[in-house]
Short mmCIF file of C-alpha atoms in Angstrom, two decimals:
data_model
loop_
_atom_site.label_atom_id
_atom_site.label_comp_id
_atom_site.label_asym_id
_atom_site.label_seq_id
_atom_site.Cartn_x
_atom_site.Cartn_y
_atom_site.Cartn_z
CA UNK Q 222 7.83 71.90 133.23
CA UNK Q 223 7.94 70.62 129.67
CA UNK Q 224 9.68 67.45 128.80
CA UNK Q 225 12.14 67.08 125.80
CA UNK Q 226 12.62 63.81 124.00
CA UNK Q 227 16.29 62.85 123.22
CA UNK Q 228 16.95 61.00 119.98
CA UNK Q 229 19.85 58.89 119.54
CA UNK Q 230 20.87 56.12 116.92
CA UNK Q 231 19.32 52.76 117.53
CA UNK Q 232 22.57 50.99 118.08
CA UNK Q 233 23.78 53.58 120.58
CA UNK Q 234 20.62 52.99 122.53
CA UNK Q 235 21.13 49.25 122.54
CA UNK Q 236 24.72 49.62 123.58
CA UNK Q 237 23.70 51.98 126.46
CA UNK Q 238 21.04 49.62 127.71
CA UNK Q 239 23.12 46.52 127.42
CA UNK Q 240 25.87 48.17 129.41
CA UNK Q 241 23.44 49.21 132.17
CA UNK Q 242 21.80 45.67 132.16
CA UNK Q 243 25.04 43.96 132.63
CA UNK Q 244 26.19 46.29 135.28
CA UNK Q 245 22.93 45.78 137.10
CA UNK Q 246 23.08 41.93 136.74
CA UNK Q 247 26.79 41.84 138.03
CA UNK Q 248 25.74 44.06 140.98
CA UNK Q 249 23.19 41.44 142.17
CA UNK Q 250 25.20 38.56 141.01
CA UNK Q 251 24.10 36.04 143.57
CA UNK Q 252 20.35 36.66 142.59
CA UNK Q 253 21.24 36.59 138.90
CA UNK Q 254 23.13 33.26 139.40
CA UNK Q 255 20.25 31.69 141.13
CA UNK Q 256 17.73 32.72 138.53
CA UNK Q 257 20.00 31.28 135.70
CA UNK Q 258 20.48 28.09 137.62
CA UNK Q 259 16.78 27.54 138.05
CA UNK Q 260 16.31 28.23 134.37
CA UNK Q 261 19.11 25.97 133.40
CA UNK Q 262 17.89 23.09 135.53
CA UNK Q 263 14.34 23.55 134.20
CA UNK Q 264 15.50 23.40 130.58
CA UNK Q 265 17.88 20.48 131.27
CA UNK Q 266 14.91 18.13 131.96
CA UNK Q 267 13.21 18.43 128.43
CA UNK Q 268 16.65 18.58 126.76
CA UNK Q 269 17.83 15.33 128.24
CA UNK Q 270 14.39 13.82 127.55
CA UNK Q 271 14.72 14.87 123.87
CA UNK Q 272 18.23 13.43 123.67
CA UNK Q 273 17.04 10.22 125.22
CA UNK Q 274 14.31 9.91 122.56
CA UNK Q 275 16.86 10.85 119.81
CA UNK Q 276 19.32 8.32 120.80
CA UNK Q 277 16.81 5.51 121.28
CA UNK Q 278 15.27 6.29 117.92
CA UNK Q 279 18.70 6.28 116.23
CA UNK Q 280 19.59 2.93 117.85
CA UNK Q 281 16.34 1.28 116.76
CA UNK Q 282 16.94 2.55 113.21
CA UNK Q 283 20.49 1.51 113.12
CA UNK Q 284 20.10 -1.92 114.47
CA UNK Q 285 16.51 -2.68 112.90
CA UNK Q 286 17.05 -5.62 110.67
CA UNK Q 287 15.18 -6.11 107.46
CA UNK Q 288 11.69 -7.59 108.12
CA UNK Q 289 11.40 -11.36 107.46
CA UNK Q 290 8.26 -13.58 107.79
CA UNK Q 291 8.67 -17.19 108.61
CA UNK Q 292 5.88 -19.52 107.12
CA UNK Q 293 5.54 -23.03 108.50
CA UNK Q 294 3.68 -25.59 106.37
CA UNK Q 295 1.51 -28.44 107.51
CA UNK Q 296 3.61 -31.48 108.14
CA UNK Q 297 1.03 -33.68 106.39
CA UNK Q 298 1.72 -31.98 102.89
CA UNK Q 299 3.59 -33.98 100.39
CA UNK Q 300 6.64 -32.54 98.56
CA UNK Q 301 4.52 -31.82 95.58
CA UNK Q 302 1.80 -30.07 97.56
CA UNK Q 303 4.38 -28.09 99.40
CA UNK Q 304 5.67 -26.84 96.15
CA UNK Q 305 2.11 -25.75 95.08
CA UNK Q 306 1.85 -23.88 98.39
CA UNK Q 307 5.14 -22.17 97.79
CA UNK Q 308 4.09 -20.97 94.43
CA UNK Q 309 0.85 -19.52 95.93
CA UNK Q 310 3.01 -17.69 98.46
CA UNK Q 311 5.42 -16.37 95.75
CA UNK Q 312 2.37 -14.92 93.85
CA UNK Q 313 1.21 -12.90 96.94
CA UNK Q 314 1.50 -9.09 96.66
CA UNK Q 315 4.36 -7.85 98.87
CA UNK Q 316 6.67 -10.88 98.46
CA UNK Q 317 10.03 -9.75 97.28
CA UNK Q 318 11.92 -12.94 97.55
CA UNK Q 319 11.60 -16.38 99.56
CA UNK Q 320 13.68 -19.20 100.50
CA UNK Q 321 11.98 -22.74 100.58
CA UNK Q 322 13.38 -25.22 103.06
CA UNK Q 323 11.84 -28.66 102.78
CA UNK Q 324 11.17 -31.00 105.62
CA UNK Q 325 14.30 -33.05 104.79
CA UNK Q 326 16.49 -30.05 104.54
CA UNK Q 327 15.22 -28.77 107.97
CA UNK Q 328 16.04 -32.24 109.52
CA UNK Q 329 19.55 -32.22 107.87
CA UNK Q 330 20.13 -28.66 109.20
CA UNK Q 331 19.00 -29.63 112.70
CA UNK Q 332 21.23 -32.74 112.59
CA UNK Q 333 24.29 -30.76 111.80
CA UNK Q 334 23.49 -27.94 114.28
CA UNK Q 335 22.35 -30.11 117.16
CA UNK Q 336 25.19 -32.77 116.66
CA UNK Q 337 22.92 -35.71 117.25
CA UNK Q 338 23.92 -37.22 113.80
CA UNK Q 339 22.62 -40.84 113.35
CA UNK Q 340 20.64 -40.76 116.64
CA UNK Q 341 17.81 -38.99 114.59
CA UNK Q 342 17.59 -42.13 112.34
CA UNK Q 343 15.57 -43.91 115.04
CA UNK Q 344 12.64 -41.55 114.53
CA UNK Q 345 9.69 -42.95 112.68
CA UNK Q 346 8.70 -39.58 111.13
CA UNK Q 347 10.24 -36.32 110.53
CA UNK Q 348 8.92 -34.07 113.26
CA UNK Q 349 10.07 -30.83 111.60
CA UNK Q 350 7.69 -28.87 109.11
CA UNK Q 351 8.80 -27.39 105.67
CA UNK Q 352 9.66 -23.64 106.10
CA UNK Q 353 9.39 -20.71 103.85
CA UNK Q 354 11.50 -17.66 104.60
CA UNK Q 355 9.97 -14.54 103.12
CA UNK Q 356 11.44 -11.06 102.59
CA UNK Q 357 8.75 -8.51 101.97
CA UNK Q 358 9.08 -5.63 99.41
CA UNK Q 359 10.03 -2.10 100.59
CA UNK Q 360 6.34 -1.01 100.40
CA UNK Q 361 5.35 -3.90 102.83
CA UNK Q 362 8.08 -3.15 105.39
CA UNK Q 363 5.62 -0.71 106.90
CA UNK Q 364 3.90 -2.24 109.93
CA UNK Q 365 0.23 -2.06 108.76
CA UNK Q 366 1.22 -3.52 105.27
CA UNK Q 367 3.35 -6.20 106.87
CA UNK Q 368 0.43 -7.37 109.02
CA UNK Q 369 -1.78 -7.32 105.99
CA UNK Q 370 0.71 -9.66 104.19
CA UNK Q 371 0.73 -11.92 107.29
CA UNK Q 372 -2.89 -12.25 107.42
CA UNK Q 373 -3.09 -13.01 103.60
CA UNK Q 374 -0.36 -15.77 103.96
CA UNK Q 375 -2.18 -17.25 106.94
CA UNK Q 376 -5.22 -17.71 104.78
CA UNK Q 377 -3.47 -20.02 102.24
CA UNK Q 378 -4.56 -23.63 102.53
CA UNK Q 379 -1.55 -25.66 103.70
CA UNK Q 380 -0.09 -22.87 105.84
CA UNK Q 381 0.10 -23.81 109.58
CA UNK Q 382 1.58 -20.75 111.06
CA UNK Q 383 3.11 -17.40 110.15
CA UNK Q 384 5.63 -15.64 112.38
CA UNK Q 385 7.26 -12.19 112.28
CA UNK Q 386 10.78 -12.58 113.53
CA UNK Q 387 11.31 -9.00 114.88
CA UNK Q 388 8.16 -8.32 116.94
CA UNK Q 389 10.31 -7.31 119.88
CA UNK Q 390 11.91 -4.44 117.81
CA UNK Q 391 8.40 -3.14 116.94
CA UNK Q 392 7.60 -2.98 120.63
CA UNK Q 393 10.96 -1.14 121.25
CA UNK Q 394 10.06 1.34 118.43
CA UNK Q 395 6.63 2.02 120.03
CA UNK Q 396 8.51 2.53 123.25
CA UNK Q 397 10.52 5.29 121.47
CA UNK Q 398 7.35 7.15 120.66
CA UNK Q 399 6.32 6.89 124.36
CA UNK Q 400 9.55 8.57 125.23
CA UNK Q 401 8.93 11.25 122.62
CA UNK Q 402 5.58 12.10 124.16
CA UNK Q 403 7.26 12.42 127.64
CA UNK Q 404 9.86 14.73 126.12
CA UNK Q 405 7.17 16.93 124.63
CA UNK Q 406 5.20 17.05 127.93
CA UNK Q 407 8.45 17.97 129.72
CA UNK Q 408 9.32 20.54 127.16
CA UNK Q 409 5.89 22.33 127.65
CA UNK Q 410 5.82 22.11 131.39
CA UNK Q 411 9.37 23.29 131.75
CA UNK Q 412 8.95 26.08 129.20
CA UNK Q 413 5.99 27.28 131.25
CA UNK Q 414 8.28 27.12 134.36
CA UNK Q 415 10.95 29.23 132.71
CA UNK Q 416 8.29 31.70 131.56
CA UNK Q 417 7.05 32.07 135.23
CA UNK Q 418 10.64 32.44 136.64
CA UNK Q 419 11.63 35.16 134.16
CA UNK Q 420 8.16 36.91 134.77
CA UNK Q 421 8.72 36.94 138.50
CA UNK Q 422 12.27 38.14 138.21
CA UNK Q 423 11.21 41.00 135.88
CA UNK Q 424 8.37 41.95 138.34
CA UNK Q 425 10.86 42.34 141.15
CA UNK Q 426 13.18 44.35 138.78
CA UNK Q 427 10.33 46.69 137.84
CA UNK Q 428 9.37 47.35 141.53
CA UNK Q 429 13.05 47.98 142.55
CA UNK Q 430 13.47 50.42 139.65
CA UNK Q 431 10.38 52.39 140.27
CA UNK Q 432 12.35 55.69 141.00
CA UNK Q 433 14.45 55.09 137.90
CA UNK Q 434 11.37 54.58 135.76
CA UNK Q 435 9.78 57.84 137.03
CA UNK Q 436 12.93 59.86 136.32
CA UNK Q 437 13.22 58.33 132.81
CA UNK Q 438 9.55 59.29 131.98
CA UNK Q 439 10.25 62.86 133.21
CA UNK Q 440 13.20 63.01 130.95
CA UNK Q 441 10.99 62.07 127.96
CA UNK Q 442 11.96 58.43 127.55
CA UNK Q 443 9.45 56.48 125.35
CA UNK Q 444 7.53 53.38 126.71
CA UNK Q 445 9.79 51.23 124.41
CA UNK Q 446 12.93 52.74 125.95
CA UNK Q 447 11.67 52.12 129.45
CA UNK Q 448 10.78 48.47 128.66
CA UNK Q 449 13.99 47.79 126.82
CA UNK Q 450 16.21 46.99 129.79
CA UNK Q 451 13.61 44.62 131.22
CA UNK Q 452 13.37 42.90 127.92
CA UNK Q 453 17.16 42.47 127.58
CA UNK Q 454 17.32 41.05 131.16
CA UNK Q 455 14.71 38.52 130.29
CA UNK Q 456 16.46 37.50 127.08
CA UNK Q 457 19.79 37.33 128.99
CA UNK Q 458 18.34 35.18 131.70
CA UNK Q 459 16.84 32.79 129.06
CA UNK Q 460 19.89 32.66 126.90
CA UNK Q 461 22.30 31.84 129.69
CA UNK Q 462 19.91 29.33 131.18
CA UNK Q 463 19.66 27.64 127.76
CA UNK Q 464 23.42 27.69 127.47
CA UNK Q 465 24.03 26.09 130.86
CA UNK Q 466 21.12 23.59 130.05
CA UNK Q 467 23.22 22.33 126.99
CA UNK Q 468 26.38 22.10 129.20
CA UNK Q 469 24.46 20.07 131.85
CA UNK Q 470 22.88 17.88 129.07
CA UNK Q 471 26.40 17.24 127.75
CA UNK Q 472 27.47 16.18 131.15
CA UNK Q 473 24.72 13.74 131.55
CA UNK Q 474 25.41 12.20 128.05
CA UNK Q 475 29.09 11.90 129.15
CA UNK Q 476 28.20 10.26 132.39
CA UNK Q 477 26.12 7.48 130.55
CA UNK Q 478 28.56 7.09 127.69
CA UNK Q 479 30.68 4.58 129.46
CA UNK Q 480 27.62 2.43 130.53
CA UNK Q 481 26.39 2.49 126.93
CA UNK Q 482 29.95 1.41 125.73
CA UNK Q 483 30.00 -1.44 128.14
CA UNK Q 484 26.60 -2.76 126.87
CA UNK Q 485 27.54 -2.34 123.20
CA UNK Q 486 30.80 -4.16 123.74
CA UNK Q 487 28.97 -7.15 125.09
CA UNK Q 488 26.78 -7.20 122.06
CA UNK Q 489 29.80 -6.53 119.75
CA UNK Q 490 28.14 -3.51 118.16
CA UNK Q 491 29.27 0.08 117.72
CA UNK Q 492 27.00 2.78 118.98
CA UNK Q 493 27.74 6.25 120.43
CA UNK Q 494 25.40 8.51 122.39
CA UNK Q 495 24.87 11.83 120.64
CA UNK Q 496 24.46 15.09 122.48
CA UNK Q 497 23.09 18.47 121.29
CA UNK Q 498 24.28 19.47 117.68
CA UNK Q 499 24.79 22.90 116.33
CA UNK Q 500 21.30 23.03 114.74
CA UNK Q 501 19.60 21.82 117.99
CA UNK Q 502 21.66 24.30 119.94
CA UNK Q 503 20.66 27.16 117.77
CA UNK Q 504 16.95 26.08 117.86
CA UNK Q 505 17.11 26.03 121.71
CA UNK Q 506 18.69 29.35 121.88
CA UNK Q 507 16.06 30.75 119.56
CA UNK Q 508 13.28 29.31 121.82
CA UNK Q 509 14.98 30.68 124.97
CA UNK Q 510 15.16 34.11 123.38
CA UNK Q 511 11.52 34.19 122.54
CA UNK Q 512 10.38 32.79 125.87
CA UNK Q 513 12.68 35.29 127.65
CA UNK Q 514 11.32 38.14 125.53
CA UNK Q 515 7.68 37.28 125.97
CA UNK Q 516 7.88 36.55 129.75
CA UNK Q 517 9.77 39.90 130.31
CA UNK Q 518 7.42 41.89 127.98
CA UNK Q 519 4.20 40.67 129.80
CA UNK Q 520 5.63 41.17 133.24
CA UNK Q 521 7.25 44.47 132.63
CA UNK Q 522 4.27 45.99 130.72
CA UNK Q 523 1.77 44.75 133.25
CA UNK Q 524 3.67 46.01 136.44
CA UNK Q 525 4.81 49.26 134.75
CA UNK Q 526 1.20 50.06 134.11
CA UNK Q 527 0.21 49.26 137.71
CA UNK Q 528 2.84 51.64 138.95
CA UNK Q 529 1.65 54.47 136.60
CA UNK Q 530 -1.92 53.99 137.98
CA UNK Q 531 -0.76 54.32 141.53
CA UNK Q 532 1.10 57.51 140.78
#
C-alpha cells in the first residue's frame, strides 16, 4: 500500500491543529486545569521574588538621600588652626561643597535645640567639637570612591573622626542584591520545574495518542505535522500558566499594598507597590512560550521515536 502526502497551506494546517488541540484540552479539562495550576504556581514564586526585588530597589533609589560626610575636628584646635584644616579639606578631590560649623556655633545650636539656655554657661570648657559637613561630587557618590574620600579625610592632621551619615541605607542596598540573587535562583529552579511538568504531560499525551500517530503516519503525515499538536499543547500550557502567574502575582501585590500604605503613612512618605508592567508581561510570555516549546519538543520527539522502535 503506497502512502500519499497531502499538502495544505500552512495557515490551514495551524488552524486545523489548534482546533484539535483545544478540543482535546477541553475534553480532559480537569487534567488540563491541574497542569496549568501547577505551572502558574511554579511561575508565581520567581515572579513575586522579582517584584519584591524591583520594589525594594525602587524604594532605596527613591528615598536614598545625597551622600554627606561629617568631619569632626579635634577640640584642642584653635579657631585659626581649624580654618587651616578646613582649607585642606576643601582642596581634597571629591569635595563638591562644605559647611563649617565652629565650636561656638555648635554650642549655640545645641543651646537652642536642647533648651538648656544659660545652664550651659556653668561649663568651664565647650565640650563640642568643630564640625565640617561635606557633600561629595557626583563621581564620589559611588561607594568605593566615597570610602576613598573618607580615608583621605581621616589622614588630615587635626581631623578626629569622619562619619558617613547613610551607612544604614548602603546596607539596605546590599540587601536588595541578596533579594535579586534569590529571585534569580527561584527563576532558574521554577523554570526547570515547568520544563519537567510540560515534558511529563506531553509524554502522557504521546502514549495516549499512539494509535492516532500511527494512522497519521500511514496517511503520509510528516514528522513536523505529527509533532505540531504536542508543540502547541506545550506552548498553551506554558502561556496559560504564565498568564495566571501574573494574575496571582497581582493578587499578592494587592494583598501587601495596604500594609505598605500603613507604613509609608507613618513615615509621611508616598510609595506604591508596582506589579508586572506590559514589557515584563510580554517578556514572561516569551520565556513561557520558549520553555513550553522546548519541553514539548524534547519530550514528544523522544517518546515518538521510542514508539516507532517498538513497532
